[in-house]
Amino acid sequence: MINFSLFGAGRIGTLHAANIAASHPRARLAYVYDLDPTAAAVIARKYGATVAPSVDAALGDAAVDAVLIASPTNTHVQLITASARAGKAVLCEKPIDLDIELVERCRKDIAGTGVAIQIGFNRRFDRSHRAVRDSDVGAIELLIITSRDPGPPPHSYIKVSGGIFRDMTIHDFDLARFILRDDPIEEVFATGSALADPALAKLGDVDTAMVVMRAASGALVHINNSRRAVYGYDQRVELFGAKGMVQSENLRPSSVRRYDCHVTDAKDPLLNFFIERYQQSYLDELHEFIDAVAGKRRPVVGFDDGRCALLLANAALESMRSGQSVRVNLASRAG
Amino acid sequence: MINFSLFGAGRIGTLHAANIAASHPRARLAYVYDLDPTAAAVIARKYGATVAPSVDAALGDAAVDAVLIASPTNTHVQLITASARAGKAVLCEKPIDLDIELVERCRKDIAGTGVAIQIGFNRRFDRSHRAVRDSDVGAIELLIITSRDPGPPPHSYIKVSGGIFRDMTIHDFDLARFILRDDPIEEVFATGSALADPALAKLGDVDTAMVVMRAASGALVHINNSRRAVYGYDQRVELFGAKGMVQSENLRPSSVRRYDCHVTDAKDPLLNFFIERYQQSYLDELHEFIDAVAGKRRPVVGFDDGRCALLLANAALESMRSGQSVRVNLASRAG
Amino acid sequence: MINFSLFGAGRIGTLHAANIAASHPRARLAYVYDLDPTAAAVIARKYGATVAPSVDAALGDAAVDAVLIASPTNTHVQLITASARAGKAVLCEKPIDLDIELVERCRKDIAGTGVAIQIGFNRRFDRSHRAVRDSDVGAIELLIITSRDPGPPPHSYIKVSGGIFRDMTIHDFDLARFILRDDPIEEVFATGSALADPALAKLGDVDTAMVVMRAASGALVHINNSRRAVYGYDQRVELFGAKGMVQSENLRPSSVRRYDCHVTDAKDPLLNFFIERYQQSYLDELHEFIDAVAGKRRPVVGFDDGRCALLLANAALESMRSGQSVRVNLASRAG
Amino acid sequence: MINFSLFGAGRIGTLHAANIAASHPRARLAYVYDLDPTAAAVIARKYGATVAPSVDAALGDAAVDAVLIASPTNTHVQLITASARAGKAVLCEKPIDLDIELVERCRKDIAGTGVAIQIGFNRRFDRSHRAVRDSDVGAIELLIITSRDPGPPPHSYIKVSGGIFRDMTIHDFDLARFILRDDPIEEVFATGSALADPALAKLGDVDTAMVVMRAASGALVHINNSRRAVYGYDQRVELFGAKGMVQSENLRPSSVRRYDCHVTDAKDPLLNFFIERYQQSYLDELHEFIDAVAGKRRPVVGFDDGRCALLLANAALESMRSGQSVRVNLASRAG
């Protein structure tokens, strides 16, 4: 049995709590900590956990094996470091941090602890995207990731989000690295516009973006993003190679097709957003983490994956600002 | 060069005239005959043909190799017989006649002429339906034909149509025989309702029908028809066997897919009706006929196919009236 | 909290036990009874339930609110009757029984008990099929149900199954009634062949079947079945009416599409069988039952639905044997 | 009646000759000129045209209304100029030339002639791509063009092709401009690799490419190309805007879907290449030209469209070489 401390009792923390408590036979939610103890109490009561009065209390119990970090981004590095030093395995929501300096420092700080660290790139566990990665298309030549949210977040969120590349595209950067396997991305070009909400421009951000990247092999990667797709959460991957192509298509709540005077073979709008679309992948991500902790092995998506995705996001931001493509070196410290 | 006399200058005759004149390099339209000489003249002028003053005139020219019969159904038998006796190859629109007695007599009357007779079951030449037939699904077990018109014809047409089975389903009966190859249909059950236009009931006809048939091998066939599909001309075939399934899907004017707040992946309405849907198959049917005539061989769909389709239609009508399944013997005279 | 006694610890009983215990917050598994106490113990241990030494013990505890009957078909009537007399709500797997006489007697025996009885027609809860039913296609004219299993059961199962119509098609009969709402089916024609496994003929059964039914409104229904579809569990519904058409399509484990030299846009084989395909509908069926019990109301699918489905299956069997269509009266005792 | 002189009797010239002669009622092929008089004679004989002994002869007949230029690219400018000066309307295959200086000079040379000039961007006439353009998706935000050939041309062709951007992507540049309407592209980024045929690198060319462009409105455009798609000629357009999305999907020779142990809903490989895929659009392009000539109006795709597409191709080439995005000004002379 793996005992968890959960940091963060918001939307995504609530989802993880339910997955820990209800869906995995080897996991138990032991402590919940949140700056708002009322929010923590709601989760704790539901799943028979204890509200921790402090981070230290949630880490101090020797019976706790692992922590799940679902608190605001700017607390991630501190909680990862404290948890790792306390010998707890860590599953931390993405991104590690918006500041690559802090990420690099955290990397050094936890270097000797030997604990398992998994970053919450849940899309790696989506069965359709994973089937794309596991398909044999021959040598990879083109990878195209379409990733569009159903609607933009409020400006208050945008202001602390780190911008579209570090907040939203970061999932796509990680997915690209996951699919390219050991073929490192070396060059990034990005551009963007504030079209869905022109007021974003005043915040220095965009809501519509395109990225082109080049891997060492010469394989080319394209990502396109929008913060507002009126037909739902659009999540597609297309992988093209010497022997063929494979695509992961969108998911919908049912399989119905409609025919009338105006349309034929019409499907319903897409699953609304990440909670619905990636419901199973959040669960599979947790299973992977628990299996890694129980099996004393490293999770398949680790701290360095979080760092590399941030490096790509930073390069995209730099490229958008400069209008030039930016070279990256994911092997060592880069920027 | 194959010289044609065309009987009938209506909608389908006009289509055949264009195909003869414009699209086949080895064919020429020599004569057009119609009870209405004005209609015949329109076609004749367009394609450089002669308006024939009589059937005999259209058959009497030794330079004429073939006739295309696109006149009203009740003239078919007489024209087939006269043409065959004149030594002309015949491509006749379906059905041969609504009266099986007349068909059987015609069969005897032309038995010794040795001319090529092809019945206009154009769907046999549709590339999608043909791909279904040519697919290897192992031993055939289930065949499902969906055939729905976009809208009902006027009552004046219904009254002389011979009823839904002899007018509309007859195409599906022939298609079933085409796909089953040498596995003869032995039993027919049919039922129907007047739902799109309840007034049809007073004419003794229906506009909505289902048929189940059994072949000698035990393979089962289902046909469903409607005279009114608001989304367009619905033409599908599904063939299921020991090794898999193959379907021919509907065709549309373009390949666009639409996404908005209400629908995703929505296609346009189907091609409107047979002229549009089977445009290529009318052409391929004509090519088959011309190749057969030029090559001195029998066309792949002949007089007996027209007779067998009528026998199945008659059995369906009898079944609908009696509520019992009806046995048919397609090898010899049956009813 | 609703306390359950579970009768039957086989494959489907195990599935229901997991749904009761793990997935519904208001339900608890109290007792498990099976002729094989070892099988009962496996489930009881996993979910903290008690192995009941007898049916009476499982029904005798006043704390038990409901029973779930997942035992062999020939025990259903006895268990429904005993449970109802004990005042327990009943969720019973289909069919009620293979013998309509026993079903009618059971109906009378439980008439006065007032307990909620729900029959396990889980497909009614499938979100795609339900979306078909809830769609407005105008007046219903054609309903086409395709239902094919991935592979045939062993002969030992076939022998006690009651034949394809009472064992397999019974789900489709119920689904047809569900979709037709208050338009009663009045006439049934059926035919079948033993094609996947010709040895079935010696057992008096078939593995390939087609049914046509007529409702009071004149709406026509077609069902086609096969016991062996090599591409997976094929479950589709097509509903056609005056205003359009709606279809529920098959489900697959992922959304990938493959392109190579031979195929394009190719999807993976279908979900394997009912456990996978109807996973969510088994859960939703249980939720419906629990809500009905908690809310003191009748479930939306009740005893009479089980009886009517059996009447249709019997009519189909009679039709297949006689070659004639059979009239049914679902309002009262019929045959 | 519009009389044509055809320059060039190769593959594409033969296609245009057939379209002129056989499919358009108002057009006639008068002369054919080719450096190889034998090739010219084949076409001339087939359609009753005259083999012109020289360009001047083909232009000198006052009865000639229009010329169709399907000769090698390096003859286009000279033939356009001569034809325009002779007062003949011109339909010229793309590109106008590979050298922007020659294109600009030609532009000046023909400025005063007033003749209709149409450039052969046939994809503008494809009914699916055109339906994309004509769809209302609200303000355009993302445009994604996928354009992949089934297999690479020989090195001999590559050497004189002008490189992938001026030879292949030029169609996509024009299609992007067509869909964006009056929103001019202002910035181009491109990159590429020689992956299908690494030997291309020695010729200074690539066979796999990605482009990102920015329009004045902020709308973003992505193009991806490959010279080798093993599943056929892949031609797709996706247009995303404030109100939804519309896509044009690939076309196949038939509508069949296949199901077996390995795949479900599998379609056939795509139509092989441009001759098959754009058969109808070549015809519609010709109709547009003839209608423009007959109606004394400018064709909808003109000389300046050819010039702008070349400017974008040049910018892409410059961007690929420099690694920087390149600004373009399509209104006046730019580079």
Coordinates of N, CA and C in Angstrom, one line a residue, chain C residues 169-333:
Chain C
T169 N -30.5 -12.3 -29.4 CA -31.4 -11.3 -30.0 C -32.3 -10.7 -29.0
I170 N -32.5 -11.3 -27.9 CA -33.4 -10.8 -26.9 C -33.0 -9.3 -26.5
H171 N -31.7 -9.1 -26.5 CA -31.2 -7.7 -26.2 C -31.7 -6.8 -27.3
D172 N -31.7 -7.2 -28.5 CA -32.1 -6.4 -29.7 C -33.6 -6.2 -29.7
F173 N -34.3 -7.2 -29.3 CA -35.8 -7.0 -29.2 C -36.1 -5.9 -28.1
D174 N -35.4 -6.0 -27.0 CA -35.7 -5.0 -26.0 C -35.2 -3.6 -26.5
L175 N -34.1 -3.5 -27.1 CA -33.6 -2.2 -27.6 C -34.6 -1.7 -28.6
A176 N -35.2 -2.5 -29.5 CA -36.2 -2.0 -30.4 C -37.4 -1.5 -29.7
R177 N -37.9 -2.2 -28.7 CA -39.0 -1.7 -27.9 C -38.7 -0.4 -27.3
F178 N -37.4 -0.3 -26.7 CA -37.0 1.0 -26.0 C -37.0 2.2 -27.0
I179 N -36.6 1.9 -28.2 CA -36.5 3.0 -29.2 C -37.8 3.4 -29.8
L180 N -38.7 2.4 -30.0 CA -40.0 2.6 -30.5 C -40.9 3.2 -29.5
R181 N -40.5 3.3 -28.2 CA -41.3 3.8 -27.2 C -42.7 3.2 -27.1
D182 N -43.8 4.0 -27.3 CA -45.1 3.4 -27.1 C -45.8 2.9 -28.4
D183 N -45.0 2.6 -29.4 CA -45.5 2.1 -30.6 C -45.2 0.5 -30.6
P184 N -46.2 -0.3 -30.3 CA -46.0 -1.7 -30.0 C -45.7 -2.5 -31.3
I185 N -44.8 -3.4 -31.2 CA -44.5 -4.3 -32.3 C -45.7 -5.3 -32.4
E186 N -46.1 -5.6 -33.6 CA -47.3 -6.4 -33.8 C -47.0 -7.7 -34.6
E187 N -45.9 -7.7 -35.3 CA -45.7 -8.8 -36.2 C -44.1 -9.1 -36.3
V188 N -43.8 -10.3 -36.4 CA -42.4 -10.7 -36.4 C -42.2 -11.8 -37.5
F189 N -41.1 -11.5 -38.3 CA -40.6 -12.5 -39.2 C -39.2 -12.8 -38.9
A190 N -38.7 -14.0 -38.9 CA -37.3 -14.3 -38.7 C -36.9 -15.5 -39.5
T191 N -35.6 -15.5 -39.8 CA -35.0 -16.7 -40.4 C -33.5 -16.7 -40.0
G192 N -32.9 -17.9 -40.2 CA -31.5 -18.0 -39.7 C -30.8 -19.2 -40.3
S193 N -29.5 -19.2 -40.2 CA -28.7 -20.3 -40.7 C -27.6 -20.6 -39.8
A194 N -27.1 -21.8 -39.8 CA -25.9 -22.1 -39.1 C -24.7 -22.1 -40.0
L195 N -24.0 -20.9 -40.1 CA -23.0 -20.7 -41.1 C -21.6 -20.7 -40.4
A196 N -21.5 -20.0 -39.3 CA -20.2 -19.9 -38.6 C -19.8 -21.3 -38.1
D197 N -20.8 -22.0 -37.6 CA -20.6 -23.3 -37.0 C -21.7 -24.2 -37.5
P198 N -21.5 -24.9 -38.6 CA -22.7 -25.7 -39.2 C -23.1 -26.8 -38.2
A199 N -22.3 -27.1 -37.3 CA -22.7 -28.2 -36.3 C -23.8 -27.7 -35.4
L200 N -24.0 -26.4 -35.4 CA -25.2 -25.9 -34.6 C -26.5 -26.4 -35.0
A201 N -26.6 -26.7 -36.3 CA -27.8 -27.2 -36.9 C -28.3 -28.4 -36.2
K202 N -27.4 -29.3 -35.8 CA -27.8 -30.5 -35.1 C -28.3 -30.2 -33.7
L203 N -28.0 -29.0 -33.1 CA -28.5 -28.6 -31.8 C -29.8 -27.8 -32.0
G204 N -30.3 -27.7 -33.3 CA -31.5 -27.0 -33.5 C -31.3 -25.5 -33.4
D205 N -30.1 -25.0 -33.6 CA -29.9 -23.6 -33.4 C -29.2 -23.0 -34.6
V206 N -29.1 -21.7 -34.7 CA -28.5 -21.0 -35.8 C -27.5 -20.0 -35.2
D207 N -26.6 -19.5 -36.0 CA -25.6 -18.5 -35.6 C -25.7 -17.2 -36.4
T208 N -26.6 -17.2 -37.4 CA -26.7 -16.1 -38.3 C -28.2 -15.9 -38.5
A209 N -28.7 -14.7 -38.2 CA -30.1 -14.5 -38.2 C -30.5 -13.1 -38.7
M210 N -31.7 -13.1 -39.3 CA -32.3 -11.8 -39.7 C -33.7 -11.8 -39.2
V211 N -34.2 -10.7 -38.7 CA -35.5 -10.5 -38.2 C -36.1 -9.2 -38.9
V212 N -37.4 -9.3 -39.3 CA -38.1 -8.1 -39.7 C -39.3 -8.0 -38.8
M213 N -39.6 -6.8 -38.2 CA -40.8 -6.6 -37.4 C -41.5 -5.4 -37.9
R214 N -42.8 -5.4 -37.6 CA -43.7 -4.3 -37.9 C -44.4 -3.8 -36.6
A215 N -44.3 -2.5 -36.5 CA -45.0 -1.9 -35.3 C -46.4 -1.4 -35.7
A216 N -47.2 -1.0 -34.7 CA -48.6 -0.6 -35.0 C -48.6 0.6 -35.9
S217 N -47.6 1.5 -35.8 CA -47.6 2.7 -36.7 C -47.3 2.4 -38.1
G218 N -46.8 1.2 -38.4 CA -46.3 0.8 -39.7 C -44.8 0.9 -39.8
A219 N -44.2 1.5 -38.7 CA -42.7 1.5 -38.7 C -42.1 0.1 -38.8
L220 N -41.0 -0.1 -39.5 CA -40.4 -1.4 -39.8 C -39.1 -1.5 -39.0
V221 N -38.8 -2.7 -38.5 CA -37.6 -2.9 -37.7 C -36.9 -4.1 -38.3
H222 N -35.6 -3.9 -38.5 CA -34.7 -5.0 -38.9 C -33.6 -5.3 -37.9
I223 N -33.4 -6.5 -37.6 CA -32.3 -6.9 -36.7 C -31.5 -8.0 -37.5
N224 N -30.1 -7.8 -37.5 CA -29.3 -8.9 -38.0 C -28.3 -9.3 -37.0
N225 N -28.0 -10.6 -36.9 CA -27.1 -11.1 -35.9 C -26.1 -12.1 -36.5
S226 N -25.0 -12.1 -35.9 CA -24.0 -13.2 -36.2 C -23.3 -13.5 -34.9
R227 N -23.0 -14.8 -34.7 CA -22.3 -15.2 -33.5 C -20.8 -15.0 -33.7
R228 N -20.3 -14.6 -35.0 CA -18.9 -14.5 -35.2 C -18.5 -13.4 -36.1
A229 N -18.1 -12.3 -35.6 CA -17.6 -11.2 -36.4 C -16.1 -11.1 -36.1
V230 N -15.3 -11.4 -37.1 CA -13.8 -11.5 -36.8 C -13.2 -10.1 -36.5
Y231 N -13.9 -9.0 -36.7 CA -13.3 -7.7 -36.4 C -13.8 -7.2 -35.1
G232 N -14.5 -8.0 -34.3 CA -14.9 -7.6 -33.0 C -16.4 -7.5 -32.8
Y233 N -16.8 -7.0 -31.6 CA -18.2 -7.0 -31.2 C -18.9 -5.8 -31.9
D234 N -19.7 -6.1 -32.9 CA -20.3 -5.1 -33.7 C -21.7 -4.8 -33.2
Q235 N -21.9 -3.5 -32.8 CA -23.1 -3.1 -32.1 C -23.5 -1.7 -32.7
R236 N -24.4 -1.7 -33.6 CA -24.8 -0.5 -34.2 C -26.4 -0.4 -34.2
V237 N -26.8 0.9 -34.2 CA -28.3 1.1 -34.3 C -28.5 2.3 -35.3
E238 N -29.4 2.1 -36.2 CA -29.7 3.2 -37.2 C -31.2 3.4 -37.1
L239 N -31.5 4.7 -36.9 CA -32.9 5.1 -36.8 C -33.2 6.1 -37.8
F240 N -34.2 5.8 -38.7 CA -34.6 6.7 -39.8 C -36.0 7.2 -39.7
G241 N -36.2 8.5 -39.9 CA -37.5 9.0 -39.8 C -37.8 10.1 -40.8
A242 N -38.9 10.8 -40.6 CA -39.4 11.8 -41.6 C -38.4 13.0 -41.6
K243 N -37.6 13.2 -40.6 CA -36.8 14.4 -40.5 C -35.3 14.1 -40.7
G244 N -34.9 12.8 -40.7 CA -33.5 12.5 -40.9 C -33.2 11.1 -40.3
M245 N -31.9 11.0 -40.0 CA -31.4 9.7 -39.5 C -30.4 9.9 -38.4
V246 N -30.3 9.0 -37.5 CA -29.2 9.0 -36.5 C -28.7 7.6 -36.3
Q247 N -27.4 7.5 -36.2 CA -26.8 6.1 -36.0 C -25.9 6.1 -34.8
S248 N -25.9 5.0 -34.1 CA -24.8 4.8 -33.1 C -23.8 3.9 -33.6
E249 N -22.6 4.3 -33.7 CA -21.5 3.6 -34.3 C -20.7 2.8 -33.3
N250 N -19.9 1.9 -33.7 CA -19.1 1.1 -32.9 C -18.0 1.9 -32.1
L251 N -17.6 1.3 -31.0 CA -16.5 1.9 -30.2 C -15.2 1.1 -30.3
R252 N -14.1 1.8 -30.2 CA -12.8 1.1 -30.3 C -11.9 1.5 -29.1
P253 N -10.9 0.8 -28.8 CA -10.0 1.1 -27.6 C -9.3 2.4 -27.7
S254 N -9.1 2.9 -28.9 CA -8.4 4.2 -29.1 C -8.9 4.9 -30.3
S255 N -8.5 6.1 -30.6 CA -9.0 6.8 -31.7 C -8.0 6.9 -32.9
V256 N -7.0 6.0 -32.9 CA -6.0 6.0 -33.9 C -6.5 5.6 -35.3
R257 N -5.9 6.3 -36.3 CA -6.2 6.0 -37.7 C -4.9 5.7 -38.4
R258 N -4.8 4.6 -39.2 CA -3.6 4.2 -39.8 C -3.6 4.4 -41.3
Y259 N -2.5 4.7 -41.9 CA -2.3 4.9 -43.3 C -1.0 4.1 -43.7
D260 N -1.1 3.3 -44.7 CA 0.1 2.7 -45.2 C -0.1 2.4 -46.7
C261 N 0.7 1.5 -47.3 CA 0.6 1.2 -48.7 C -0.8 0.6 -49.1
H262 N -1.4 0.0 -48.1 CA -2.6 -0.8 -48.4 C -3.9 -0.2 -48.0
V263 N -3.9 0.5 -46.8 CA -5.1 1.1 -46.3 C -4.9 2.5 -45.9
T264 N -6.0 3.2 -45.8 CA -5.9 4.6 -45.3 C -7.1 4.8 -44.3
D265 N -6.8 5.6 -43.3 CA -7.9 6.0 -42.3 C -8.4 4.7 -41.6
A266 N -7.5 3.7 -41.4 CA -7.9 2.4 -40.9 C -7.9 2.5 -39.3
K267 N -9.0 2.1 -38.8 CA -9.2 2.1 -37.3 C -8.8 0.7 -36.8
D268 N -8.7 0.6 -35.5 CA -8.4 -0.7 -34.8 C -9.6 -1.5 -34.8
P269 N -9.4 -2.9 -34.5 CA -10.6 -3.7 -34.3 C -11.5 -3.1 -33.2
L270 N -12.7 -3.5 -33.2 CA -13.7 -3.0 -32.2 C -13.4 -3.5 -30.8
L271 N -14.0 -2.9 -29.8 CA -13.9 -3.4 -28.5 C -14.4 -4.8 -28.5
N272 N -13.7 -5.7 -27.7 CA -13.8 -7.1 -27.9 C -15.2 -7.7 -27.7
F273 N -15.9 -7.4 -26.6 CA -17.1 -8.0 -26.3 C -17.9 -7.2 -25.3
F274 N -19.0 -7.7 -24.8 CA -19.9 -6.9 -24.0 C -19.3 -6.3 -22.7
I275 N -18.4 -7.0 -22.1 CA -17.8 -6.5 -20.9 C -17.1 -5.2 -21.2
E276 N -16.4 -5.1 -22.3 CA -15.7 -3.9 -22.7 C -16.6 -2.9 -23.3
R277 N -17.5 -3.3 -24.2 CA -18.3 -2.4 -24.9 C -19.3 -1.7 -24.0
Y278 N -19.9 -2.4 -23.1 CA -21.0 -1.9 -22.3 C -20.5 -1.6 -20.8
Q279 N -19.2 -1.5 -20.6 CA -18.7 -1.2 -19.3 C -19.4 0.0 -18.6
Q280 N -19.6 1.1 -19.3 CA -20.2 2.2 -18.7 C -21.7 2.0 -18.6
S281 N -22.3 1.2 -19.5 CA -23.8 1.0 -19.4 C -24.1 0.1 -18.2
Y282 N -23.2 -0.8 -17.9 CA -23.5 -1.7 -16.7 C -23.5 -0.8 -15.4
L283 N -22.6 0.2 -15.4 CA -22.5 1.1 -14.3 C -23.8 2.0 -14.3
D284 N -24.2 2.5 -15.4 CA -25.3 3.4 -15.5 C -26.6 2.7 -15.1
E285 N -26.7 1.4 -15.6 CA -27.8 0.6 -15.2 C -28.0 0.4 -13.7
L286 N -26.8 0.2 -13.1 CA -26.8 0.1 -11.6 C -27.2 1.4 -10.9
H287 N -26.7 2.5 -11.4 CA -27.1 3.8 -10.9 C -28.6 4.0 -11.0
E288 N -29.2 3.7 -12.2 CA -30.6 3.8 -12.4 C -31.4 3.0 -11.3
F289 N -30.9 1.8 -11.1 CA -31.6 0.9 -10.2 C -31.5 1.5 -8.7
I290 N -30.3 1.9 -8.4 CA -30.2 2.4 -7.0 C -31.0 3.7 -6.8
D291 N -31.0 4.5 -7.8 CA -31.8 5.8 -7.8 C -33.3 5.4 -7.6
A292 N -33.7 4.4 -8.4 CA -35.1 4.0 -8.3 C -35.4 3.4 -6.9
V293 N -34.6 2.6 -6.4 CA -34.8 2.0 -5.0 C -34.8 3.2 -4.0
A294 N -33.8 4.0 -4.1 CA -33.7 5.1 -3.1 C -34.9 6.1 -3.2
G295 N -35.4 6.3 -4.4 CA -36.4 7.2 -4.7 C -37.8 6.6 -4.6
K296 N -37.9 5.3 -4.3 CA -39.2 4.7 -4.1 C -40.0 4.8 -5.5
R297 N -39.3 4.6 -6.6 CA -40.0 4.6 -7.8 C -39.7 3.4 -8.7
R298 N -40.5 3.2 -9.7 CA -40.2 2.0 -10.6 C -39.0 2.3 -11.5
P299 N -38.2 1.3 -11.7 CA -37.1 1.5 -12.6 C -37.6 1.7 -14.1
V300 N -36.9 2.3 -14.9 CA -37.4 2.6 -16.3 C -37.4 1.3 -17.1
V301 N -36.8 0.2 -16.7 CA -36.9 -1.0 -17.5 C -37.3 -2.1 -16.5
G302 N -38.5 -2.7 -16.6 CA -39.0 -3.5 -15.6 C -39.4 -4.9 -16.0
F303 N -40.1 -5.6 -15.2 CA -40.4 -7.0 -15.4 C -41.1 -7.2 -16.7
D304 N -42.0 -6.4 -17.0 CA -42.8 -6.6 -18.2 C -42.0 -6.4 -19.5
D305 N -40.9 -5.6 -19.4 CA -40.0 -5.5 -20.5 C -39.3 -6.8 -20.7
G306 N -38.9 -7.5 -19.7 CA -38.3 -8.8 -19.8 C -39.3 -9.8 -20.4
R307 N -40.5 -9.7 -20.0 CA -41.6 -10.6 -20.6 C -41.8 -10.3 -22.0
C308 N -41.9 -9.0 -22.4 CA -42.2 -8.7 -23.8 C -41.0 -9.1 -24.7
A309 N -39.8 -8.9 -24.3 CA -38.7 -9.4 -25.1 C -38.7 -10.9 -25.3
L310 N -39.1 -11.6 -24.3 CA -39.2 -13.1 -24.5 C -40.3 -13.4 -25.4
L311 N -41.4 -12.7 -25.4 CA -42.5 -13.0 -26.3 C -42.0 -12.7 -27.8
L312 N -41.3 -11.7 -28.0 CA -40.7 -11.4 -29.3 C -39.8 -12.5 -29.8
A313 N -38.9 -13.0 -28.8 CA -38.0 -14.0 -29.1 C -38.7 -15.3 -29.5
N314 N -39.8 -15.6 -28.7 CA -40.6 -16.8 -29.0 C -41.2 -16.7 -30.4
A315 N -41.7 -15.5 -30.7 CA -42.4 -15.3 -32.0 C -41.4 -15.5 -33.1
A316 N -40.1 -15.0 -32.9 CA -39.1 -15.2 -33.9 C -38.8 -16.6 -34.1
L317 N -38.7 -17.4 -33.1 CA -38.4 -18.8 -33.2 C -39.5 -19.5 -34.0
E318 N -40.8 -19.2 -33.6 CA -41.9 -19.8 -34.3 C -41.9 -19.4 -35.8
S319 N -41.5 -18.1 -36.1 CA -41.5 -17.7 -37.5 C -40.4 -18.4 -38.2
M320 N -39.2 -18.6 -37.6 CA -38.1 -19.3 -38.3 C -38.5 -20.7 -38.6
R321 N -39.3 -21.3 -37.7 CA -39.7 -22.7 -37.9 C -40.8 -22.8 -39.0
S322 N -41.7 -21.9 -39.0 CA -42.9 -22.0 -39.9 C -42.7 -21.3 -41.2
G323 N -41.7 -20.4 -41.3 CA -41.5 -19.6 -42.6 C -42.6 -18.6 -42.8
Q324 N -43.4 -18.3 -41.7 CA -44.5 -17.3 -41.8 C -44.2 -16.2 -40.8
S325 N -44.8 -15.1 -41.1 CA -44.7 -14.0 -40.0 C -45.7 -14.4 -38.9
V326 N -45.3 -13.9 -37.7 CA -46.1 -14.3 -36.6 C -46.6 -13.0 -35.9
R327 N -47.9 -13.0 -35.6 CA -48.4 -11.8 -34.9 C -48.2 -11.9 -33.4
V328 N -47.9 -10.8 -32.8 CA -47.8 -10.8 -31.3 C -48.6 -9.7 -30.7
N329 N -49.0 -10.0 -29.5 CA -49.8 -9.0 -28.8 C -49.1 -8.8 -27.4
L330 N -48.3 -7.7 -27.4 CA -47.5 -7.5 -26.2 C -48.3 -6.9 -25.0
A331 N -49.6 -6.6 -25.3 CA -50.3 -6.0 -24.2 C -50.7 -7.0 -23.1
S332 N -51.2 -8.2 -23.6 CA -51.6 -9.2 -22.7 C -50.8 -10.5 -23.0
R333 N -51.2 -11.6 -22.4 CA -50.7 -12.9 -22.7 C -50.7 -13.2 -24.2

